[in-house]
JSON list of C-alpha atoms in Angstrom, two decimals:
[
{"chain": "A", "resi": 1, "resn": "UNK", "atom": "CA", "xyz": [157.71, -170.05, -1.98]},
{"chain": "A", "resi": 2, "resn": "UNK", "atom": "CA", "xyz": [160.79, -172.04, -1.10]},
{"chain": "A", "resi": 3, "resn": "UNK", "atom": "CA", "xyz": [160.80, -174.06, -4.28]},
{"chain": "A", "resi": 4, "resn": "UNK", "atom": "CA", "xyz": [161.79, -172.48, -7.58]},
{"chain": "A", "resi": 5, "resn": "UNK", "atom": "CA", "xyz": [159.00, -172.38, -10.15]},
{"chain": "A", "resi": 6, "resn": "UNK", "atom": "CA", "xyz": [156.24, -173.54, -7.80]},
{"chain": "A", "resi": 7, "resn": "UNK", "atom": "CA", "xyz": [154.82, -170.13, -6.97]},
{"chain": "A", "resi": 8, "resn": "UNK", "atom": "CA", "xyz": [152.00, -168.72, -9.05]},
{"chain": "A", "resi": 9, "resn": "UNK", "atom": "CA", "xyz": [153.08, -167.10, -12.29]},
{"chain": "A", "resi": 10, "resn": "UNK", "atom": "CA", "xyz": [155.44, -164.24, -11.55]},
{"chain": "A", "resi": 11, "resn": "UNK", "atom": "CA", "xyz": [155.79, -163.19, -15.17]},
{"chain": "A", "resi": 12, "resn": "UNK", "atom": "CA", "xyz": [159.28, -164.69, -15.40]},
{"chain": "A", "resi": 13, "resn": "UNK", "atom": "CA", "xyz": [159.93, -167.41, -17.94]},
{"chain": "A", "resi": 14, "resn": "UNK", "atom": "CA", "xyz": [160.52, -170.81, -16.36]},
{"chain": "A", "resi": 15, "resn": "UNK", "atom": "CA", "xyz": [162.81, -173.08, -18.36]},
{"chain": "A", "resi": 16, "resn": "UNK", "atom": "CA", "xyz": [161.46, -176.26, -19.93]},
{"chain": "A", "resi": 17, "resn": "UNK", "atom": "CA", "xyz": [163.29, -178.62, -17.55]},
{"chain": "A", "resi": 18, "resn": "UNK", "atom": "CA", "xyz": [161.86, -176.79, -14.53]},
{"chain": "A", "resi": 19, "resn": "UNK", "atom": "CA", "xyz": [158.35, -177.05, -16.02]},
{"chain": "A", "resi": 20, "resn": "UNK", "atom": "CA", "xyz": [158.83, -180.79, -16.57]},
{"chain": "A", "resi": 21, "resn": "UNK", "atom": "CA", "xyz": [160.15, -181.20, -13.01]},
{"chain": "A", "resi": 22, "resn": "UNK", "atom": "CA", "xyz": [157.21, -179.20, -11.62]},
{"chain": "A", "resi": 23, "resn": "UNK", "atom": "CA", "xyz": [154.81, -181.42, -13.56]},
{"chain": "A", "resi": 24, "resn": "UNK", "atom": "CA", "xyz": [156.42, -184.61, -12.20]},
{"chain": "A", "resi": 25, "resn": "UNK", "atom": "CA", "xyz": [156.35, -183.34, -8.61]},
{"chain": "A", "resi": 26, "resn": "UNK", "atom": "CA", "xyz": [152.75, -182.14, -8.89]},
{"chain": "A", "resi": 27, "resn": "UNK", "atom": "CA", "xyz": [151.75, -185.47, -10.46]},
{"chain": "A", "resi": 28, "resn": "UNK", "atom": "CA", "xyz": [152.97, -187.30, -7.33]},
{"chain": "A", "resi": 29, "resn": "UNK", "atom": "CA", "xyz": [151.15, -184.86, -5.05]},
{"chain": "A", "resi": 30, "resn": "UNK", "atom": "CA", "xyz": [147.99, -185.29, -7.15]},
{"chain": "A", "resi": 31, "resn": "UNK", "atom": "CA", "xyz": [148.34, -189.07, -6.81]},
{"chain": "A", "resi": 32, "resn": "UNK", "atom": "CA", "xyz": [148.59, -188.61, -3.04]},
{"chain": "A", "resi": 33, "resn": "UNK", "atom": "CA", "xyz": [145.33, -186.62, -2.97]},
{"chain": "A", "resi": 34, "resn": "UNK", "atom": "CA", "xyz": [143.55, -189.08, -5.27]},
{"chain": "A", "resi": 35, "resn": "UNK", "atom": "CA", "xyz": [144.64, -192.09, -3.22]},
{"chain": "A", "resi": 36, "resn": "UNK", "atom": "CA", "xyz": [143.49, -190.47, 0.03]},
{"chain": "A", "resi": 37, "resn": "UNK", "atom": "CA", "xyz": [140.14, -189.61, -1.56]},
{"chain": "A", "resi": 38, "resn": "UNK", "atom": "CA", "xyz": [139.70, -193.07, -3.12]},
{"chain": "A", "resi": 39, "resn": "UNK", "atom": "CA", "xyz": [138.68, -194.65, 0.20]},
{"chain": "A", "resi": 40, "resn": "UNK", "atom": "CA", "xyz": [136.42, -191.79, 1.24]},
{"chain": "A", "resi": 41, "resn": "UNK", "atom": "CA", "xyz": [132.76, -192.79, 1.30]},
{"chain": "A", "resi": 42, "resn": "UNK", "atom": "CA", "xyz": [130.42, -189.84, 1.60]},
{"chain": "A", "resi": 43, "resn": "UNK", "atom": "CA", "xyz": [127.43, -190.43, 3.86]},
{"chain": "A", "resi": 44, "resn": "UNK", "atom": "CA", "xyz": [125.26, -188.06, 1.83]},
{"chain": "A", "resi": 45, "resn": "UNK", "atom": "CA", "xyz": [125.89, -188.18, -1.91]},
{"chain": "A", "resi": 46, "resn": "UNK", "atom": "CA", "xyz": [124.59, -184.67, -2.51]},
{"chain": "A", "resi": 47, "resn": "UNK", "atom": "CA", "xyz": [126.91, -182.99, -0.01]},
{"chain": "A", "resi": 48, "resn": "UNK", "atom": "CA", "xyz": [130.57, -182.58, -0.95]},
{"chain": "A", "resi": 49, "resn": "UNK", "atom": "CA", "xyz": [132.96, -183.16, 1.95]},
{"chain": "A", "resi": 50, "resn": "UNK", "atom": "CA", "xyz": [134.77, -180.05, 3.15]},
{"chain": "A", "resi": 51, "resn": "UNK", "atom": "CA", "xyz": [138.46, -180.81, 3.63]},
{"chain": "A", "resi": 52, "resn": "UNK", "atom": "CA", "xyz": [141.05, -178.83, 5.60]},
{"chain": "A", "resi": 53, "resn": "UNK", "atom": "CA", "xyz": [144.67, -179.54, 4.66]},
{"chain": "A", "resi": 54, "resn": "UNK", "atom": "CA", "xyz": [147.03, -178.75, 7.54]},
{"chain": "A", "resi": 55, "resn": "UNK", "atom": "CA", "xyz": [150.69, -177.93, 7.06]},
{"chain": "A", "resi": 56, "resn": "UNK", "atom": "CA", "xyz": [152.86, -181.02, 6.70]},
{"chain": "A", "resi": 57, "resn": "UNK", "atom": "CA", "xyz": [155.29, -181.55, 9.55]},
{"chain": "A", "resi": 58, "resn": "UNK", "atom": "CA", "xyz": [158.89, -181.22, 8.43]},
{"chain": "A", "resi": 59, "resn": "UNK", "atom": "CA", "xyz": [160.73, -184.17, 9.98]},
{"chain": "A", "resi": 60, "resn": "UNK", "atom": "CA", "xyz": [164.45, -183.71, 10.60]},
{"chain": "A", "resi": 61, "resn": "UNK", "atom": "CA", "xyz": [165.04, -181.40, 7.65]},
{"chain": "A", "resi": 62, "resn": "UNK", "atom": "CA", "xyz": [167.92, -178.97, 7.43]},
{"chain": "A", "resi": 63, "resn": "UNK", "atom": "CA", "xyz": [166.98, -175.32, 7.97]},
{"chain": "A", "resi": 64, "resn": "UNK", "atom": "CA", "xyz": [167.55, -174.56, 4.26]},
{"chain": "A", "resi": 65, "resn": "UNK", "atom": "CA", "xyz": [164.75, -176.94, 3.33]},
{"chain": "A", "resi": 66, "resn": "UNK", "atom": "CA", "xyz": [162.18, -175.77, 5.88]},
{"chain": "A", "resi": 67, "resn": "UNK", "atom": "CA", "xyz": [160.03, -174.14, 3.21]},
{"chain": "A", "resi": 68, "resn": "UNK", "atom": "CA", "xyz": [159.56, -177.44, 1.40]},
{"chain": "A", "resi": 69, "resn": "UNK", "atom": "CA", "xyz": [156.71, -178.55, 3.67]},
{"chain": "A", "resi": 70, "resn": "UNK", "atom": "CA", "xyz": [154.89, -175.32, 2.84]},
{"chain": "A", "resi": 71, "resn": "UNK", "atom": "CA", "xyz": [155.41, -175.80, -0.91]},
{"chain": "A", "resi": 72, "resn": "UNK", "atom": "CA", "xyz": [154.27, -179.44, -0.77]},
{"chain": "A", "resi": 73, "resn": "UNK", "atom": "CA", "xyz": [151.28, -178.50, 1.42]},
{"chain": "A", "resi": 74, "resn": "UNK", "atom": "CA", "xyz": [150.26, -175.83, -1.09]},
{"chain": "A", "resi": 75, "resn": "UNK", "atom": "CA", "xyz": [150.48, -178.39, -3.90]},
{"chain": "A", "resi": 76, "resn": "UNK", "atom": "CA", "xyz": [148.36, -180.85, -1.89]},
{"chain": "A", "resi": 77, "resn": "UNK", "atom": "CA", "xyz": [145.74, -178.13, -1.29]},
{"chain": "A", "resi": 78, "resn": "UNK", "atom": "CA", "xyz": [145.73, -177.42, -5.02]},
{"chain": "A", "resi": 79, "resn": "UNK", "atom": "CA", "xyz": [145.40, -181.14, -5.81]},
{"chain": "A", "resi": 80, "resn": "UNK", "atom": "CA", "xyz": [142.42, -181.51, -3.45]},
{"chain": "A", "resi": 81, "resn": "UNK", "atom": "CA", "xyz": [140.77, -178.40, -4.91]},
{"chain": "A", "resi": 82, "resn": "UNK", "atom": "CA", "xyz": [140.96, -180.04, -8.35]},
{"chain": "A", "resi": 83, "resn": "UNK", "atom": "CA", "xyz": [139.10, -183.14, -7.12]},
{"chain": "A", "resi": 84, "resn": "UNK", "atom": "CA", "xyz": [135.43, -182.74, -8.08]},
{"chain": "A", "resi": 85, "resn": "UNK", "atom": "CA", "xyz": [134.02, -184.21, -4.84]},
{"chain": "A", "resi": 86, "resn": "UNK", "atom": "CA", "xyz": [135.72, -181.85, -2.39]},
{"chain": "A", "resi": 87, "resn": "UNK", "atom": "CA", "xyz": [135.45, -178.30, -1.17]},
{"chain": "A", "resi": 88, "resn": "UNK", "atom": "CA", "xyz": [138.72, -177.10, 0.35]},
{"chain": "A", "resi": 89, "resn": "UNK", "atom": "CA", "xyz": [139.02, -174.75, 3.33]},
{"chain": "A", "resi": 90, "resn": "UNK", "atom": "CA", "xyz": [141.19, -171.76, 2.41]},
{"chain": "A", "resi": 91, "resn": "UNK", "atom": "CA", "xyz": [144.58, -171.86, 4.12]},
{"chain": "A", "resi": 92, "resn": "UNK", "atom": "CA", "xyz": [144.27, -168.28, 5.40]},
{"chain": "A", "resi": 93, "resn": "UNK", "atom": "CA", "xyz": [141.08, -169.35, 7.23]},
{"chain": "A", "resi": 94, "resn": "UNK", "atom": "CA", "xyz": [142.95, -172.25, 8.82]},
{"chain": "A", "resi": 95, "resn": "UNK", "atom": "CA", "xyz": [145.77, -169.91, 9.87]},
{"chain": "A", "resi": 96, "resn": "UNK", "atom": "CA", "xyz": [143.22, -167.60, 11.52]},
{"chain": "A", "resi": 97, "resn": "UNK", "atom": "CA", "xyz": [141.72, -170.51, 13.46]},
{"chain": "A", "resi": 98, "resn": "UNK", "atom": "CA", "xyz": [145.16, -171.75, 14.50]},
{"chain": "A", "resi": 99, "resn": "UNK", "atom": "CA", "xyz": [146.08, -168.23, 15.66]},
{"chain": "A", "resi": 100, "resn": "UNK", "atom": "CA", "xyz": [142.84, -168.01, 17.68]},
{"chain": "A", "resi": 101, "resn": "UNK", "atom": "CA", "xyz": [143.68, -171.35, 19.27]},
{"chain": "A", "resi": 102, "resn": "UNK", "atom": "CA", "xyz": [147.29, -170.19, 19.85]},
{"chain": "A", "resi": 103, "resn": "UNK", "atom": "CA", "xyz": [148.62, -173.04, 17.70]},
{"chain": "A", "resi": 104, "resn": "UNK", "atom": "CA", "xyz": [151.21, -173.00, 14.95]},
{"chain": "A", "resi": 105, "resn": "UNK", "atom": "CA", "xyz": [150.97, -174.43, 11.45]},
{"chain": "A", "resi": 106, "resn": "UNK", "atom": "CA", "xyz": [154.51, -175.77, 11.84]},
{"chain": "A", "resi": 107, "resn": "UNK", "atom": "CA", "xyz": [153.78, -178.93, 13.78]},
{"chain": "A", "resi": 108, "resn": "UNK", "atom": "CA", "xyz": [152.25, -177.96, 17.12]},
{"chain": "A", "resi": 109, "resn": "UNK", "atom": "CA", "xyz": [149.05, -179.57, 15.93]},
{"chain": "A", "resi": 110, "resn": "UNK", "atom": "CA", "xyz": [148.56, -183.03, 17.42]},
{"chain": "A", "resi": 111, "resn": "UNK", "atom": "CA", "xyz": [145.85, -185.42, 16.16]},
{"chain": "A", "resi": 112, "resn": "UNK", "atom": "CA", "xyz": [143.33, -184.26, 18.77]},
{"chain": "A", "resi": 113, "resn": "UNK", "atom": "CA", "xyz": [143.83, -180.55, 18.07]},
{"chain": "A", "resi": 114, "resn": "UNK", "atom": "CA", "xyz": [143.85, -181.25, 14.32]},
{"chain": "A", "resi": 115, "resn": "UNK", "atom": "CA", "xyz": [140.31, -182.64, 14.59]},
{"chain": "A", "resi": 116, "resn": "UNK", "atom": "CA", "xyz": [139.29, -179.62, 16.67]},
{"chain": "A", "resi": 117, "resn": "UNK", "atom": "CA", "xyz": [140.77, -177.24, 14.08]},
{"chain": "A", "resi": 118, "resn": "UNK", "atom": "CA", "xyz": [138.94, -179.13, 11.33]},
{"chain": "A", "resi": 119, "resn": "UNK", "atom": "CA", "xyz": [135.63, -178.80, 13.16]},
{"chain": "A", "resi": 120, "resn": "UNK", "atom": "CA", "xyz": [136.24, -175.09, 13.83]},
{"chain": "A", "resi": 121, "resn": "UNK", "atom": "CA", "xyz": [136.87, -174.64, 10.10]},
{"chain": "A", "resi": 122, "resn": "UNK", "atom": "CA", "xyz": [133.54, -176.38, 9.41]},
{"chain": "A", "resi": 123, "resn": "UNK", "atom": "CA", "xyz": [135.45, -179.17, 7.69]},
{"chain": "A", "resi": 124, "resn": "UNK", "atom": "CA", "xyz": [134.27, -182.75, 7.95]},
{"chain": "A", "resi": 125, "resn": "UNK", "atom": "CA", "xyz": [137.61, -184.08, 6.65]},
{"chain": "A", "resi": 126, "resn": "UNK", "atom": "CA", "xyz": [141.14, -183.12, 7.65]},
{"chain": "A", "resi": 127, "resn": "UNK", "atom": "CA", "xyz": [144.43, -183.97, 5.99]},
{"chain": "A", "resi": 128, "resn": "UNK", "atom": "CA", "xyz": [147.56, -184.09, 8.13]},
{"chain": "A", "resi": 129, "resn": "UNK", "atom": "CA", "xyz": [150.96, -185.35, 7.16]},
{"chain": "A", "resi": 130, "resn": "UNK", "atom": "CA", "xyz": [154.70, -185.18, 7.24]},
{"chain": "A", "resi": 131, "resn": "UNK", "atom": "CA", "xyz": [157.67, -184.71, 4.97]},
{"chain": "A", "resi": 132, "resn": "UNK", "atom": "CA", "xyz": [160.87, -186.69, 5.53]},
{"chain": "A", "resi": 133, "resn": "UNK", "atom": "CA", "xyz": [164.24, -187.37, 3.94]},
{"chain": "A", "resi": 134, "resn": "UNK", "atom": "CA", "xyz": [164.44, -190.81, 2.35]},
{"chain": "A", "resi": 135, "resn": "UNK", "atom": "CA", "xyz": [167.77, -191.09, 0.55]},
{"chain": "A", "resi": 136, "resn": "UNK", "atom": "CA", "xyz": [167.37, -189.62, -2.93]},
{"chain": "A", "resi": 137, "resn": "UNK", "atom": "CA", "xyz": [163.71, -188.89, -2.25]},
{"chain": "A", "resi": 138, "resn": "UNK", "atom": "CA", "xyz": [161.44, -186.77, -0.10]},
{"chain": "A", "resi": 139, "resn": "UNK", "atom": "CA", "xyz": [158.73, -188.94, 1.38]},
{"chain": "A", "resi": 140, "resn": "UNK", "atom": "CA", "xyz": [155.33, -187.32, 1.88]},
{"chain": "A", "resi": 141, "resn": "UNK", "atom": "CA", "xyz": [153.04, -189.21, 4.25]},
{"chain": "A", "resi": 142, "resn": "UNK", "atom": "CA", "xyz": [149.46, -188.05, 4.62]},
{"chain": "A", "resi": 143, "resn": "UNK", "atom": "CA", "xyz": [146.30, -189.17, 6.35]},
{"chain": "A", "resi": 144, "resn": "UNK", "atom": "CA", "xyz": [142.69, -188.27, 5.70]},
{"chain": "A", "resi": 145, "resn": "UNK", "atom": "CA", "xyz": [140.53, -188.28, 8.82]},
{"chain": "A", "resi": 146, "resn": "UNK", "atom": "CA", "xyz": [136.81, -187.73, 9.40]},
{"chain": "A", "resi": 147, "resn": "UNK", "atom": "CA", "xyz": [136.59, -184.83, 11.88]},
{"chain": "A", "resi": 148, "resn": "UNK", "atom": "CA", "xyz": [133.39, -185.74, 13.73]},
{"chain": "A", "resi": 149, "resn": "UNK", "atom": "CA", "xyz": [134.35, -189.28, 14.69]},
{"chain": "A", "resi": 150, "resn": "UNK", "atom": "CA", "xyz": [138.13, -189.16, 14.35]},
{"chain": "A", "resi": 151, "resn": "UNK", "atom": "CA", "xyz": [137.92, -192.24, 12.10]},
{"chain": "A", "resi": 152, "resn": "UNK", "atom": "CA", "xyz": [140.98, -192.58, 9.89]},
{"chain": "A", "resi": 153, "resn": "UNK", "atom": "CA", "xyz": [139.78, -192.88, 6.29]},
{"chain": "A", "resi": 154, "resn": "UNK", "atom": "CA", "xyz": [143.10, -193.50, 4.55]},
{"chain": "A", "resi": 155, "resn": "UNK", "atom": "CA", "xyz": [146.86, -193.22, 5.00]},
{"chain": "A", "resi": 156, "resn": "UNK", "atom": "CA", "xyz": [149.04, -192.94, 1.93]},
{"chain": "A", "resi": 157, "resn": "UNK", "atom": "CA", "xyz": [152.53, -191.81, 1.02]},
{"chain": "A", "resi": 158, "resn": "UNK", "atom": "CA", "xyz": [154.40, -190.84, -2.12]},
{"chain": "A", "resi": 159, "resn": "UNK", "atom": "CA", "xyz": [158.05, -190.23, -2.84]},
{"chain": "A", "resi": 160, "resn": "UNK", "atom": "CA", "xyz": [159.33, -187.26, -4.82]},
{"chain": "A", "resi": 161, "resn": "UNK", "atom": "CA", "xyz": [162.81, -187.42, -6.31]},
{"chain": "A", "resi": 162, "resn": "UNK", "atom": "CA", "xyz": [165.03, -184.78, -4.70]},
{"chain": "A", "resi": 163, "resn": "UNK", "atom": "CA", "xyz": [166.65, -183.93, -8.03]},
{"chain": "A", "resi": 164, "resn": "UNK", "atom": "CA", "xyz": [163.24, -182.70, -9.28]},
{"chain": "A", "resi": 165, "resn": "UNK", "atom": "CA", "xyz": [163.05, -180.13, -6.49]},
{"chain": "A", "resi": 166, "resn": "UNK", "atom": "CA", "xyz": [165.19, -177.05, -6.98]},
{"chain": "A", "resi": 167, "resn": "UNK", "atom": "CA", "xyz": [165.55, -174.89, -3.90]},
{"chain": "A", "resi": 168, "resn": "UNK", "atom": "CA", "xyz": [165.89, -171.14, -4.28]}
]
């Protein structure tokens, strides 16, 4: 991963401040997932929506920070997987579909192809978004869309303090 301390346990001890920072960042990402899901009305109560989370577009970021969108996307996938009403499409499956369609995870996906990718992944919801510089913050904007109709369910954004994110 591009962000220190965000990868799965590597056996190395992470200092207390880094753990606190990780918690604060993940809390914002979790809030993003919860807010997107809050407006989602399931047509059939017994069937959990299947959501595909596409890689966030990295808007105007310096090369050194290119891995941030991947780290934030991974955290958003994790946050959605912790929501009880959703089943999440595995990212490796999405990458396979994108490769088959000759598309890239890094932003070549437009709204129309995003819906197509979601349907190919057997997802009835898709999350797309972007990451941008906003002064002392990174702003994460995301949208939850129903894949069959293309109806936008919810748009939401959160800001993460840059000083909480330590780059490797």
